């Protein structure tokens, strides 16, 4: 079952005396199957569900005495009920996205980076980050000379991006030894076979970018040198002119 909120979360915070009182509303679309969408609106106050609207029931329900009195009024008001029907229709417009896009796994984009840590026994931490993947299940491991590294490895949870996709970061603390081959292995439902990202090897596209950048820099240097030479020539030329006049 997929649950998500397409609507902004409504929050109200009351500060009264020593404690803060927190009320919030949650509007959700729940997709059970392509033709079963439930729209839910729920109002919480200090974490307690006071009441809400459930599109399956087609009415508001209250869970406290006060809320019950309140929803009785709402349920008699066709304007409110009509508004909730419109919200259910809005939920339905997202069904295709929920079931077509997310029925297929979405490949992570993997990046390797390093961070320096002062005062640690290991001067370097390598970071293997996977971004924007779906579904949540993923395996990120480190290989040192082809063998899986288990020590000095830490990882975050799969963190929700808030847009259906996830990201994860795995850290390897190490003192690099010369010639050691380090890579990050990623296993995900979107891959036929596990993918290995080698540390230190620069992907083709990055290499092209570097080549373009380097030639740009070289060209800039050539023009700068030409500019400096021409400037110096002109300057010495101008100085020579008045100097040569008294000699004439
Ligand atoms: C919405 O109402 C249906 C039907 O009564 C019920 O099965 C479902 O659990 C309700 N959903 C929530 C989140 O209360």
Short mmCIF file of C-alpha atoms and ligand atoms in Angstrom, two decimals:
data_model
loop_
_atom_site.label_atom_id
_atom_site.label_comp_id
_atom_site.label_asym_id
_atom_site.label_seq_id
_atom_site.Cartn_x
_atom_site.Cartn_y
_atom_site.Cartn_z
CA UNK A 1 0.00 0.00 0.00
CA UNK A 2 1.26 3.43 -0.89
CA UNK A 3 0.59 6.38 1.33
CA UNK A 4 1.69 9.86 0.70
CA UNK A 5 0.60 13.39 1.11
CA UNK A 6 0.26 15.54 -1.97
CA UNK A 7 -1.24 18.37 -0.02
CA UNK A 8 0.62 20.70 2.25
CA UNK A 9 0.68 19.73 5.87
CA UNK A 10 -1.28 22.18 7.92
CA UNK A 11 0.31 23.03 11.23
CA UNK A 12 -0.74 25.17 14.13
CA UNK A 13 1.44 25.70 17.18
CA UNK A 14 0.09 27.26 20.31
CA UNK A 15 2.44 28.26 23.09
CA UNK A 16 0.63 28.48 26.39
CA UNK A 17 2.54 28.94 29.63
CA UNK A 18 5.06 26.18 30.22
CA UNK A 19 4.07 23.77 27.47
CA UNK A 20 3.57 24.02 23.76
CA UNK A 21 0.36 22.73 22.30
CA UNK A 22 0.68 21.31 18.82
CA UNK A 23 -2.10 20.80 16.40
CA UNK A 24 -1.78 19.60 12.83
CA UNK A 25 -3.80 18.40 9.93
CA UNK A 26 -2.74 15.64 7.58
CA UNK A 27 -4.23 15.19 4.14
CA UNK A 28 -3.38 11.90 2.47
CA UNK A 29 -4.04 9.88 -0.63
CA UNK A 30 -3.86 6.15 -0.03
CA UNK A 31 -3.42 3.92 -3.08
CA UNK A 32 -4.28 0.28 -2.54
CA UNK A 33 -4.84 -0.64 -6.17
CA UNK A 34 -5.20 1.43 -9.36
CA UNK A 35 -8.94 1.67 -8.81
CA UNK A 36 -8.96 1.93 -5.06
CA UNK A 37 -7.92 5.34 -3.86
CA UNK A 38 -8.79 6.57 -0.40
CA UNK A 39 -8.59 10.21 0.57
CA UNK A 40 -8.06 10.94 4.25
CA UNK A 41 -8.02 14.18 6.18
CA UNK A 42 -7.04 13.91 9.80
CA UNK A 43 -6.76 16.47 12.55
CA UNK A 44 -4.42 15.82 15.46
CA UNK A 45 -4.02 17.85 18.60
CA UNK A 46 -1.10 17.07 20.89
CA UNK A 47 -0.59 13.86 18.89
CA UNK A 48 -4.17 12.71 19.58
CA UNK A 49 -6.40 12.08 16.57
CA UNK A 50 -9.47 14.23 17.12
CA UNK A 51 -11.29 13.37 13.95
CA UNK A 52 -11.22 13.47 10.22
CA UNK A 53 -12.70 12.64 6.87
CA UNK A 54 -12.45 9.24 5.19
CA UNK A 55 -13.54 9.10 1.55
CA UNK A 56 -14.56 5.43 1.84
CA UNK A 57 -17.06 6.40 4.50
CA UNK A 58 -17.87 9.66 2.72
CA UNK A 59 -18.22 11.55 6.00
CA UNK A 60 -16.37 13.14 8.88
CA UNK A 61 -15.86 11.18 12.09
CA UNK A 62 -15.04 12.61 15.50
CA UNK A 63 -13.26 10.70 18.23
CA UNK A 64 -13.73 13.02 21.19
CA UNK A 65 -16.93 14.49 22.60
CA UNK A 66 -16.15 17.97 21.27
CA UNK A 67 -15.01 16.62 17.90
CA UNK A 68 -18.18 14.55 17.57
CA UNK A 69 -20.32 17.63 18.08
CA UNK A 70 -18.21 19.50 15.56
CA UNK A 71 -18.35 16.82 12.82
CA UNK A 72 -22.13 16.58 13.21
CA UNK A 73 -22.27 20.16 11.98
CA UNK A 74 -19.77 19.49 9.17
CA UNK A 75 -21.59 16.36 7.97
CA UNK A 76 -24.76 18.42 7.52
CA UNK A 77 -22.93 20.95 5.37
CA UNK A 78 -22.95 20.01 1.66
CA UNK A 79 -20.22 22.56 0.87
CA UNK A 80 -17.67 20.75 3.04
CA UNK A 81 -18.63 17.32 1.75
CA UNK A 82 -18.43 18.56 -1.84
CA UNK A 83 -14.96 19.99 -1.17
CA UNK A 84 -13.79 16.60 0.15
CA UNK A 85 -15.17 14.87 -2.97
CA UNK A 86 -13.05 17.27 -5.06
CA UNK A 87 -10.01 16.32 -2.96
CA UNK A 88 -10.67 12.64 -3.66
CA UNK A 89 -10.71 13.44 -7.39
CA UNK A 90 -7.36 15.23 -6.98
CA UNK A 91 -5.97 12.06 -5.38
CA UNK A 92 -7.18 10.02 -8.34
CA UNK A 93 -5.19 12.17 -10.76
CA UNK A 94 -2.02 10.83 -9.08
CA UNK A 95 -2.95 7.15 -9.46
CA UNK A 96 -1.16 6.74 -12.77
CA UNK A 97 2.04 8.14 -11.30
CA UNK A 98 1.78 5.94 -8.23
CA UNK A 99 1.24 2.73 -10.14
CA UNK A 100 3.09 3.22 -13.41
CA UNK A 101 6.19 5.12 -12.41
CA UNK A 102 6.67 3.45 -9.09
CA UNK A 103 5.87 -0.07 -10.27
CA UNK A 104 9.25 0.05 -11.98
CA UNK A 105 12.41 0.34 -9.90
CA UNK A 106 14.25 3.62 -10.37
CA UNK A 107 18.05 3.43 -10.65
CA UNK A 108 20.16 5.17 -8.03
CA UNK A 109 22.70 7.70 -9.16
CA UNK A 110 25.89 6.79 -7.34
CA UNK A 111 28.66 9.18 -6.36
CA UNK A 112 31.94 8.56 -4.59
CA UNK A 113 33.57 11.31 -2.61
CA UNK A 114 35.99 11.72 0.24
CA UNK A 115 36.13 13.82 3.35
CA UNK A 116 39.21 14.58 5.41
CA UNK A 117 38.95 14.24 9.17
CA UNK A 118 41.39 15.99 11.43
CA UNK A 119 42.47 14.10 14.52
CA UNK A 120 41.10 10.72 13.48
CA UNK A 121 43.28 7.63 13.32
CA UNK A 122 42.28 7.42 9.69
CA UNK A 123 42.96 10.57 7.72
CA UNK A 124 40.32 9.85 5.13
CA UNK A 125 36.70 8.87 4.94
CA UNK A 126 35.37 7.69 1.62
CA UNK A 127 31.68 8.26 1.02
CA UNK A 128 29.57 6.22 -1.35
CA UNK A 129 26.25 7.97 -1.91
CA UNK A 130 23.28 6.65 -3.82
CA UNK A 131 20.60 9.16 -4.72
CA UNK A 132 17.03 9.15 -6.03
CA UNK A 133 16.31 5.45 -6.09
CA UNK A 134 13.12 3.45 -5.69
CA UNK A 135 12.17 1.15 -4.01
CA UNK A 136 13.82 1.66 -0.66
CA UNK A 137 15.66 -1.66 -0.43
CA UNK A 138 19.32 -1.27 -1.37
CA UNK A 139 22.67 -2.79 -0.48
CA UNK A 140 25.79 -0.65 -0.42
CA UNK A 141 29.04 -2.39 0.45
CA UNK A 142 32.74 -1.61 0.17
CA UNK A 143 35.35 -3.76 -1.55
CA UNK A 144 39.06 -3.55 -0.73
CA UNK A 145 41.04 -5.37 -3.41
CA UNK A 146 37.87 -7.20 -4.35
CA UNK A 147 37.10 -8.40 -0.82
CA UNK A 148 34.19 -7.03 1.13
CA UNK A 149 35.26 -4.65 3.89
CA UNK A 150 33.34 -5.05 7.11
CA UNK A 151 35.38 -3.01 9.58
CA UNK A 152 35.42 0.80 9.64
CA UNK A 153 32.20 0.90 7.64
CA UNK A 154 29.17 2.90 8.73
CA UNK A 155 26.03 3.74 6.86
CA UNK A 156 22.97 5.89 7.15
CA UNK A 157 19.50 4.44 6.86
CA UNK A 158 17.70 4.75 3.55
CA UNK A 159 16.59 8.35 3.90
CA UNK A 160 13.35 9.43 2.25
CA UNK A 161 13.82 12.35 -0.13
CA UNK A 162 10.21 13.34 0.43
CA UNK A 163 9.40 12.78 -3.25
CA UNK A 164 8.94 8.95 -3.25
CA UNK A 165 12.66 8.40 -3.76
CA UNK A 166 15.42 7.56 -1.30
CA UNK A 167 19.08 8.26 -0.68
CA UNK A 168 21.72 6.46 1.36
CA UNK A 169 25.31 7.20 2.34
CA UNK A 170 27.92 4.63 3.30
CA UNK A 171 31.23 5.62 4.89
CA UNK A 172 34.55 3.80 4.84
CA UNK A 173 37.29 5.06 7.12
CA UNK A 174 40.70 4.22 5.84
CA UNK A 175 44.36 4.99 5.58
CA UNK A 176 44.98 4.45 1.89
CA UNK A 177 47.75 2.04 1.10
CA UNK A 178 49.55 2.34 -2.19
CA UNK A 179 48.04 0.32 -4.98
CA UNK A 180 45.01 -0.78 -3.03
CA UNK A 181 41.88 -1.02 -5.13
CA UNK A 182 38.82 0.32 -3.38
CA UNK A 183 35.34 0.18 -4.76
CA UNK A 184 31.75 0.57 -3.72
CA UNK A 185 29.28 -2.15 -4.64
CA UNK A 186 25.62 -1.28 -5.07
CA UNK A 187 22.84 -3.83 -5.32
CA UNK A 188 19.38 -2.60 -6.20
CA UNK A 189 16.24 -3.97 -7.84
CA UNK A 190 16.82 -1.61 -10.79
CA UNK A 191 20.14 -3.35 -11.62
CA UNK A 192 20.38 -6.72 -13.37
CA UNK A 193 23.67 -7.40 -11.60
CA UNK A 194 25.42 -5.57 -8.77
CA UNK A 195 27.29 -2.49 -9.96
CA UNK A 196 30.80 -1.72 -8.87
CA UNK A 197 32.06 1.85 -8.69
CA UNK A 198 35.82 2.02 -8.49
CA UNK A 199 37.45 4.65 -6.36
CA UNK A 200 39.85 6.82 -8.35
CA UNK A 201 38.58 5.90 -11.76
CA UNK A 202 36.92 8.87 -13.34
CA UNK A 203 33.86 8.16 -15.46
CA UNK A 204 34.08 8.92 -19.20
CA UNK A 205 31.69 11.88 -19.07
CA UNK A 206 33.68 13.45 -16.22
CA UNK A 207 36.89 12.92 -18.17
CA UNK A 208 35.38 14.76 -21.13
CA UNK A 209 34.39 17.63 -18.89
CA UNK A 210 37.92 17.82 -17.53
CA UNK A 211 39.34 17.76 -21.08
CA UNK A 212 37.04 20.61 -22.14
CA UNK A 213 37.91 22.56 -19.00
CA UNK A 214 41.64 22.00 -19.49
CA UNK A 215 41.60 23.10 -23.13
CA UNK A 216 39.59 26.15 -22.14
CA UNK A 217 42.17 26.99 -19.52
CA UNK A 218 45.02 26.47 -22.01
CA UNK A 219 43.34 28.71 -24.56
CA UNK A 220 42.86 31.34 -21.88
CA UNK A 221 46.53 31.15 -20.96
CA UNK A 222 47.60 31.51 -24.59
CA UNK A 223 45.46 34.64 -25.02
CA UNK A 224 46.66 36.04 -21.73
CA UNK A 225 50.32 35.52 -22.70
CA UNK A 226 49.68 37.09 -26.11
CA UNK A 227 48.01 40.02 -24.34
CA UNK A 228 50.89 40.49 -21.93
CA UNK A 229 53.50 40.30 -24.71
CA UNK A 230 51.62 42.80 -26.87
CA UNK A 231 51.17 45.12 -23.86
CA UNK A 232 54.88 45.00 -23.02
CA UNK A 233 55.84 45.60 -26.66
CA UNK A 234 53.52 48.62 -26.88
CA UNK A 235 54.78 50.02 -23.60
CA UNK A 236 58.47 49.74 -24.54
CA UNK A 237 57.56 51.17 -27.97
CA UNK A 238 55.99 54.27 -26.39
CA UNK A 239 58.92 54.80 -24.07
CA UNK A 240 61.36 54.47 -26.95
CA UNK A 241 59.65 57.19 -28.98
CA UNK A 242 60.39 60.18 -26.65
CA UNK A 243 63.80 58.77 -25.90
CA UNK A 244 64.70 58.60 -29.56
CA UNK A 245 63.60 62.24 -30.24
CA UNK A 246 66.44 64.11 -28.40
CA UNK A 247 68.96 61.86 -30.11
CA UNK A 248 67.73 62.93 -33.54
C1 LIG B 1 -11.46 4.49 6.08
O1 LIG B 1 -12.70 3.82 6.09
C2 LIG B 1 -12.68 2.46 5.70
C3 LIG B 1 -14.10 1.95 5.71
O2 LIG B 1 -14.72 2.13 6.95
C4 LIG B 1 -11.78 1.67 6.66
O3 LIG B 1 -11.69 0.33 6.24
C5 LIG B 1 -10.40 2.31 6.68
O4 LIG B 1 -9.59 1.64 7.62
C6 LIG B 1 -10.50 3.78 7.03
N1 LIG B 1 -9.16 4.34 6.96
C7 LIG B 1 -8.59 4.98 7.99
C8 LIG B 1 -7.18 5.39 7.82
O5 LIG B 1 -9.16 5.23 9.01
#
